[in-house]
Coordinates of C-alpha atoms and ligand atoms in Angstrom, one line a residue:
X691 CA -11.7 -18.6 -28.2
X692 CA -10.6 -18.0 -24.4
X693 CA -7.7 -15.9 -23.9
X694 CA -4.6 -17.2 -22.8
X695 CA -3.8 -15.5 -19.5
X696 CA -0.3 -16.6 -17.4
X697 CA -0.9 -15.8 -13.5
X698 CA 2.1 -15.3 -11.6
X699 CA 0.5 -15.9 -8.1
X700 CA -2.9 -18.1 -6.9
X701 CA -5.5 -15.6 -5.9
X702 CA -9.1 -15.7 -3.9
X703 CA -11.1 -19.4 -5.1
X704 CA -13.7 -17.5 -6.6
X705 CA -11.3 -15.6 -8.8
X706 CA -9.6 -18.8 -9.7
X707 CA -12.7 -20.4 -10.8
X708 CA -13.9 -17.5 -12.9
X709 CA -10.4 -17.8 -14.6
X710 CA -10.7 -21.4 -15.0
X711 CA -13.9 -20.8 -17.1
X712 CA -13.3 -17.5 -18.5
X713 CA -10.0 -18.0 -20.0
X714 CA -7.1 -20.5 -21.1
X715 CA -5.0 -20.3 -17.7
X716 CA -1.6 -21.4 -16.6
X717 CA -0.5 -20.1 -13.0
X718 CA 2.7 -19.9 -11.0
X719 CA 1.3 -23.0 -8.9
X720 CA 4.7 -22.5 -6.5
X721 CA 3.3 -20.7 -2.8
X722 CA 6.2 -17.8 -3.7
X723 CA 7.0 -14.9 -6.2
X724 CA 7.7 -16.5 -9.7
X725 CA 11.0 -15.7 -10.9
X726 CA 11.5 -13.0 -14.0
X727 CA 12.4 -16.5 -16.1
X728 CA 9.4 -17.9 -14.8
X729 CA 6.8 -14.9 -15.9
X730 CA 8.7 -15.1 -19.6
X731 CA 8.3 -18.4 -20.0
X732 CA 4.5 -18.6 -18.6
X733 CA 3.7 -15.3 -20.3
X734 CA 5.3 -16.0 -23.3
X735 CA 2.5 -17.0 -26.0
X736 CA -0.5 -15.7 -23.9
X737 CA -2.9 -12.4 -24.4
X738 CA -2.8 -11.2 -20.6
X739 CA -0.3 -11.2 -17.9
X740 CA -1.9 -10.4 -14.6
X741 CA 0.4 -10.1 -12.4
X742 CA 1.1 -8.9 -9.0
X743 CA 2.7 -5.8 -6.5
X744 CA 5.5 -7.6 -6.2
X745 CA 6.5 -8.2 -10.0
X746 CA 8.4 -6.7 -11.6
X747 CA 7.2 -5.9 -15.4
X748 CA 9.7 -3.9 -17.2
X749 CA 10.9 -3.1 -20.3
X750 CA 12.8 -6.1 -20.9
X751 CA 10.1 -8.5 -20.0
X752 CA 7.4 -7.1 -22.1
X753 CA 9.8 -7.3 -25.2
X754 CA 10.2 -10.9 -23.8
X755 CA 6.8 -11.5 -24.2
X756 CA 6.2 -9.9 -28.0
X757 CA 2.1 -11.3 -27.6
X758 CA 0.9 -9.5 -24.9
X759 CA -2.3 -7.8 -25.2
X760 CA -2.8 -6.5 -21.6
X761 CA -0.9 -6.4 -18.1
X762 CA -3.6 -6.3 -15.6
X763 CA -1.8 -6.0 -12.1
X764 CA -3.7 -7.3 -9.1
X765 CA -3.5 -4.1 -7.0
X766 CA -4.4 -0.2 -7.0
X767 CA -1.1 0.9 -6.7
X768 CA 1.2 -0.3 -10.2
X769 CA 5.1 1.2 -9.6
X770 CA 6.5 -2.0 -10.3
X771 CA 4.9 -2.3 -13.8
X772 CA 7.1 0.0 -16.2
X773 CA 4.1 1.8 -17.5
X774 CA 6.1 3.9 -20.1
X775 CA 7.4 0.9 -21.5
X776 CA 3.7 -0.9 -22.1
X777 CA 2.1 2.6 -23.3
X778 CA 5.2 2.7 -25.7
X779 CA 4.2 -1.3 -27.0
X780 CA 0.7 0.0 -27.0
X781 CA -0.2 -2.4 -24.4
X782 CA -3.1 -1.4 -21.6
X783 CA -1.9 -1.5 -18.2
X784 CA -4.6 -2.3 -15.7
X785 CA -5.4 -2.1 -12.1
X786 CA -7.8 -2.1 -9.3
X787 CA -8.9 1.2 -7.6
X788 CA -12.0 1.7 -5.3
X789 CA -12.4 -2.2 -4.1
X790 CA -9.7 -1.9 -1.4
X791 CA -10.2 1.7 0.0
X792 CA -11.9 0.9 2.7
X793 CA -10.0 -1.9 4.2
X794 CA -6.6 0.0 3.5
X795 CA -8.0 2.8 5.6
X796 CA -9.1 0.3 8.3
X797 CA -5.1 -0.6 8.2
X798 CA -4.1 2.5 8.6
X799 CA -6.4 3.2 11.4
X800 CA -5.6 -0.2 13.1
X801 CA -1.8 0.8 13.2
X802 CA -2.4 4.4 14.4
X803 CA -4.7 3.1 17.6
X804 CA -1.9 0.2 17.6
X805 CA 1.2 2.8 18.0
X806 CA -0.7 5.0 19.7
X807 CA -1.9 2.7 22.6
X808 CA 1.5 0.1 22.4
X809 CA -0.7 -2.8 21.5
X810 CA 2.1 -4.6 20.0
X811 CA 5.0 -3.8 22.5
X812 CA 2.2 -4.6 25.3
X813 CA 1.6 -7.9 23.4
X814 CA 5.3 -8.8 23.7
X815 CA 5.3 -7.7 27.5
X816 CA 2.7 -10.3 28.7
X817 CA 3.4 -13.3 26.1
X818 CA 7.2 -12.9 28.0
X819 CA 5.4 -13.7 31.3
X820 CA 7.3 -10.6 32.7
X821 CA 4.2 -8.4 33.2
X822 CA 3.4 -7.6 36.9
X823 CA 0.5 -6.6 37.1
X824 CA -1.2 -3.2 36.5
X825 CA 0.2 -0.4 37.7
X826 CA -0.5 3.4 36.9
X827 CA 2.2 4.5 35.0
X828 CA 2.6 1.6 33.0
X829 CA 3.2 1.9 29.3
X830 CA 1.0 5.3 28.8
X831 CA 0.2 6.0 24.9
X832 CA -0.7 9.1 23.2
X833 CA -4.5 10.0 23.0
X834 CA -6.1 9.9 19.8
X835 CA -9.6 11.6 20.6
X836 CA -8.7 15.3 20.1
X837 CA -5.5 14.8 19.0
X838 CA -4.7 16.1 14.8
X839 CA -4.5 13.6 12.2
X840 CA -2.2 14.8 9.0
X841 CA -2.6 13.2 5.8
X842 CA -0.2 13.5 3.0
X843 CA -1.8 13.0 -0.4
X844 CA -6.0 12.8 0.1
X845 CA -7.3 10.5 -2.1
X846 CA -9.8 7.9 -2.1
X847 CA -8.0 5.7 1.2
X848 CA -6.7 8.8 2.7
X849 CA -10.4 10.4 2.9
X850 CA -11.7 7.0 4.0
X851 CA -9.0 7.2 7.2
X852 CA -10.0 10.7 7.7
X853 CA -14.0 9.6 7.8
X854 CA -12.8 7.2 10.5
X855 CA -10.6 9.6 12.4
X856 CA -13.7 12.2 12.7
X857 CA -16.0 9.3 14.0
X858 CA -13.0 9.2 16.9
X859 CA -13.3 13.0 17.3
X860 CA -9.6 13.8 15.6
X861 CA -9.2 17.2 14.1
X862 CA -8.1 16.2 10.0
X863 CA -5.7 18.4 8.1
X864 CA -4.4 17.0 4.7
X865 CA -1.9 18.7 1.6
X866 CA -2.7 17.4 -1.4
X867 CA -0.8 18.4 -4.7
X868 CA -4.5 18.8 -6.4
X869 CA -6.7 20.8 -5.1
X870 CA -9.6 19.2 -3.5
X871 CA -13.4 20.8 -3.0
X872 CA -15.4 21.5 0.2
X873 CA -17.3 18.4 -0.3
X874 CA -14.7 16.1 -1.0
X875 CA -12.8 17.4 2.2
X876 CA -15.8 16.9 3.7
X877 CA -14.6 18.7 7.0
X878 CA -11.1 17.7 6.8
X879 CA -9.0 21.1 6.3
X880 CA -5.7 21.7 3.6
X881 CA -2.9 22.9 4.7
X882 CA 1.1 23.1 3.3
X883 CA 3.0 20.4 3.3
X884 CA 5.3 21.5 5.8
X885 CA 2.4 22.8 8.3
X886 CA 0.9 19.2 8.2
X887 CA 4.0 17.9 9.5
X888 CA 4.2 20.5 12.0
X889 CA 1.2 20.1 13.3
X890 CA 0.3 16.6 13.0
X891 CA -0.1 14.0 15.9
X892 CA -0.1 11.4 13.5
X893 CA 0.8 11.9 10.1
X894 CA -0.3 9.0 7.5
X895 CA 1.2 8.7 4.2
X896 CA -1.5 8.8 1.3
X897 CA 0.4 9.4 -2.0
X898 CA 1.3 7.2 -4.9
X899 CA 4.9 6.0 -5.4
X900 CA 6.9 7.6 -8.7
X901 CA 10.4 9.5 -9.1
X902 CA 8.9 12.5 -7.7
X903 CA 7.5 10.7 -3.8
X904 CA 11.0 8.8 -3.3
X905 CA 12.0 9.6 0.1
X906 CA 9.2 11.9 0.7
X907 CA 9.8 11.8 4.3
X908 CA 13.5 12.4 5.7
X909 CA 15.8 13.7 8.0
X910 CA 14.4 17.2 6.9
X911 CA 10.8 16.2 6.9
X912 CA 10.9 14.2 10.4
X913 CA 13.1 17.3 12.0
X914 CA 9.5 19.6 11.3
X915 CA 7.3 17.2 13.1
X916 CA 6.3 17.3 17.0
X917 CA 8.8 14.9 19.2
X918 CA 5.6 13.2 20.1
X919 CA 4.1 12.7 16.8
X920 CA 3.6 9.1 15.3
X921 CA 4.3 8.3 11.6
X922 CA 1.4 5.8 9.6
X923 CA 2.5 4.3 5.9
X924 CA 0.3 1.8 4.2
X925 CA 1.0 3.2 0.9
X926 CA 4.4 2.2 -0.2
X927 CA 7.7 1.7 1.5
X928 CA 10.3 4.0 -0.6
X929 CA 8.0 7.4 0.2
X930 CA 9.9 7.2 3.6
X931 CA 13.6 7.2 3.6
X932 CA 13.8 4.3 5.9
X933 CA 17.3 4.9 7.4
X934 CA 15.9 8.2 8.4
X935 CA 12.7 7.3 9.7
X936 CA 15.0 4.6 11.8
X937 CA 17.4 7.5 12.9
X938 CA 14.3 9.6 13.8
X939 CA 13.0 6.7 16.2
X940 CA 15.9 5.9 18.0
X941 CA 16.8 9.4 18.8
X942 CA 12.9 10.2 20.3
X943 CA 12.8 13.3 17.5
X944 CA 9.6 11.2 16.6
X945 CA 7.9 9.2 19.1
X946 CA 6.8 6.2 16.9
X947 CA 5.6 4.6 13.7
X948 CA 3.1 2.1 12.6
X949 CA 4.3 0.8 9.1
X950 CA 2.2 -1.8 7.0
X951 CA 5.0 -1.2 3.8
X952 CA 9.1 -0.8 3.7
X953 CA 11.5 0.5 1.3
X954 CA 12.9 -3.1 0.2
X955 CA 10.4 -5.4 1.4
X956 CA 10.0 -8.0 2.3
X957 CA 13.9 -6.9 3.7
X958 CA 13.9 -4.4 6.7
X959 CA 16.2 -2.0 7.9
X960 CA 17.6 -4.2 10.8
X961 CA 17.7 -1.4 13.6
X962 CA 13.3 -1.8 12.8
X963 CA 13.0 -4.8 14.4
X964 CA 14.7 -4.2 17.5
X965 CA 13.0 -0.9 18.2
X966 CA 9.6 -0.7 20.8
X967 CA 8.1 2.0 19.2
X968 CA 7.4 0.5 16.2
X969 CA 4.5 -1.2 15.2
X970 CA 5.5 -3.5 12.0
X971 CA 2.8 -5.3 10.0
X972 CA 3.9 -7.2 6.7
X973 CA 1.9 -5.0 3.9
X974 CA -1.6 -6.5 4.8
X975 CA -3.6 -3.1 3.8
X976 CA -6.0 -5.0 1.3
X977 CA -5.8 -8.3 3.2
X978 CA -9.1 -9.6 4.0
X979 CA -10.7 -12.3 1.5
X980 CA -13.6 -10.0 0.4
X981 CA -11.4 -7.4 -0.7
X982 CA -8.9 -9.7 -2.3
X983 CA -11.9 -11.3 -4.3
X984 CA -13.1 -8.1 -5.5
X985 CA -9.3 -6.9 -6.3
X986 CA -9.0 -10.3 -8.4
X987 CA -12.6 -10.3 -10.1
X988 CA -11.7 -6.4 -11.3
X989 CA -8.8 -7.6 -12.8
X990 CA -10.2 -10.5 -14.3
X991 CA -13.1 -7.9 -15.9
X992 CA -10.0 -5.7 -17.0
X993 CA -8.3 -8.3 -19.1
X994 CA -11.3 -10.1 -20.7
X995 CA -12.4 -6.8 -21.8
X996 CA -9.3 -6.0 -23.5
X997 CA -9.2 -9.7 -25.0
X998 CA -12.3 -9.3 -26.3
X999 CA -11.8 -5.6 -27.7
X1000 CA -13.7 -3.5 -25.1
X1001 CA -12.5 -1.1 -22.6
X1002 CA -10.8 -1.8 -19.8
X1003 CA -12.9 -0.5 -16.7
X1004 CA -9.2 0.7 -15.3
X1005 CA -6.7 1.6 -17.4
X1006 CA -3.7 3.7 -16.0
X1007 CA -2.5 4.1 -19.7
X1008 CA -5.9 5.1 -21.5
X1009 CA -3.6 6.9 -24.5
X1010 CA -3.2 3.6 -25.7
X1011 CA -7.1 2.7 -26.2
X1012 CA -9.2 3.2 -29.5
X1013 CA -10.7 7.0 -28.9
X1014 CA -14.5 6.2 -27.5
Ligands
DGY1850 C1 -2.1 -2.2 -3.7 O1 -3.1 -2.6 -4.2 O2 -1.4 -1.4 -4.2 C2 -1.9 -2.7 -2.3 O3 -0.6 -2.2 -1.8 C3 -1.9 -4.2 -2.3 O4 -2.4 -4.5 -1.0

């Protein structure tokens, strides 16, 4: 018997087809987010939900849908699954680690040499035919070879970035709430939190989202850091108090941002979009088809092996597996 798995978003073809022979599959076919009725009713009756970042699987849903055997979430990162709530239904939640560290870290690294050198604001200067010519004091950036990279949180994408960062002969500091060895800092040296933001150039946000990282980064945080120093976030939006990190670019007490997440997206605070110094990119960190295939494949692996009574290669709830 195939399990019966409801998708609440198309994925990579290659992921589709796999489904399509691997299990019993009914998918949100609609090209947008399916609606909390719409999960219930599709994931009502089936063995595995995978789902996406931007569902939201609470509580209330999983005692919607009594049959669940397994949420497998298409993405590394699972705040909007109510984990608790799963462990507590004994229910494996799953995800997709390692696949999409390296082109996360290329995001990051694309938005830093993107702030840094005003790609975007330059873009919008010569597609409004208003651009002059050259001219030697024309939108200068900040330098990036020799300049210190700071890294909150260093795990897997953040010590990918800081590989990337050394090849463009930056100086990497990190603080980490774990401590890390020589090898994995491979060069890279720790620091306190509040000496990373004073003496980063760029600081990029590495941490996962829970209770404790809301708003990690406010009006106290940004008032440490240089006036010329550039914020990175690819990891999620509600680490940075937005409304700060908006009052901190308008009054120059931080000279710019490159942000690839937001605290409500796909809403923004308003002020972001008017603002030069900004680069905005809408949460593309894991968005190239290789990665997305390997992100969907992983998943797929992580709810056929619970179907069919094996471990789940990633399970963020293990407590809730047989004991090996
Ligand atoms: C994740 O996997 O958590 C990413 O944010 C999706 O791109």
């Amino acid at each position: 018997m195939k399990p019966k798995v409801y998708l609440t978003r198309l994925l990579p073809p290659t992921v589709m087809e796999r489904l399509a022979r691997e299990a019993d599959l009914v998918w949100n076919d609609a090209d947008r987010v399916a609606t909390r009725a719409e999960i219930i009713a599709g994931a009502r009756g089936c063995d595995a939900l995978l789902c996406n970042i931007t569902d939201c699987v609470d509580a209330g849903l999983l005692a919607a849908c009594p049959g669940l055997k397994v949420v497998a979430n298409f993405g590394v990162g699972f705040n909007n699954i109510e984990v608790a709530a799963a462990t507590a239904r004994k229910i494996p939640v799953t995800n997709t680690p390692g696949v999409l560290t390296a082109a996360t870290a290329d995001m990051a690294f694309a938005l830093l040499l993107a702030a840094a050198r005003r790609v975007s604001e330059g873009d919008r200067l010569v597609r409004s035919r208003r651009w002059d010519g050259w001219h030697p004091m024309q939108m200068l950036g900040a330098d990036v070879s020799g300049a210190t990279l700071g890294l909150i949180g260093f795990g897997r994408i953040a010590r990918a970035l800081a590989q990337r960062a050394q090849a463009f002969d930056m100086r990497v500091i990190y603080w980490n709430r774990s401590p890390v060895s020589a090898a994995e800092a491979a060069g890279a040296t720790g620091a306190s939190f509040a000496d990373v933001l004073r003496q980063s150039d760029f600081l990029s946000v590495h941490v996962a989202y829970t209770p404790e990282t809301h708003h990690l980064l406010g009006d106290a945080q940004f008032a440490l850091m240089k006036p010329t120093a550039l914020v990175i976030n690819t990891a999620r939006g509600p680490i940075i108090d937005e409304k700060a990190l908006v009052r901190a670019l308008q009054t120059r007490r931080i000279a710019g941002a490159g942000l690839d997440v937001f605290e409500r997206e796909p809403q923004l605070e308003p002020e972001l979009f008017g603002l030069e110094n900004v680069v905005l990119a809408p949460h593309l960190g894991s968005a190239t088809i290789g990665t997305r295939t390997k992100m969907g494949m992983i998943a797929v692996d992580n709810l056929l092996a619970v179907c069919a009574g094996r471990r789940p290669p990633n399970c963020v709830n293990p407590e809730v597996l047989p004991p090996v």
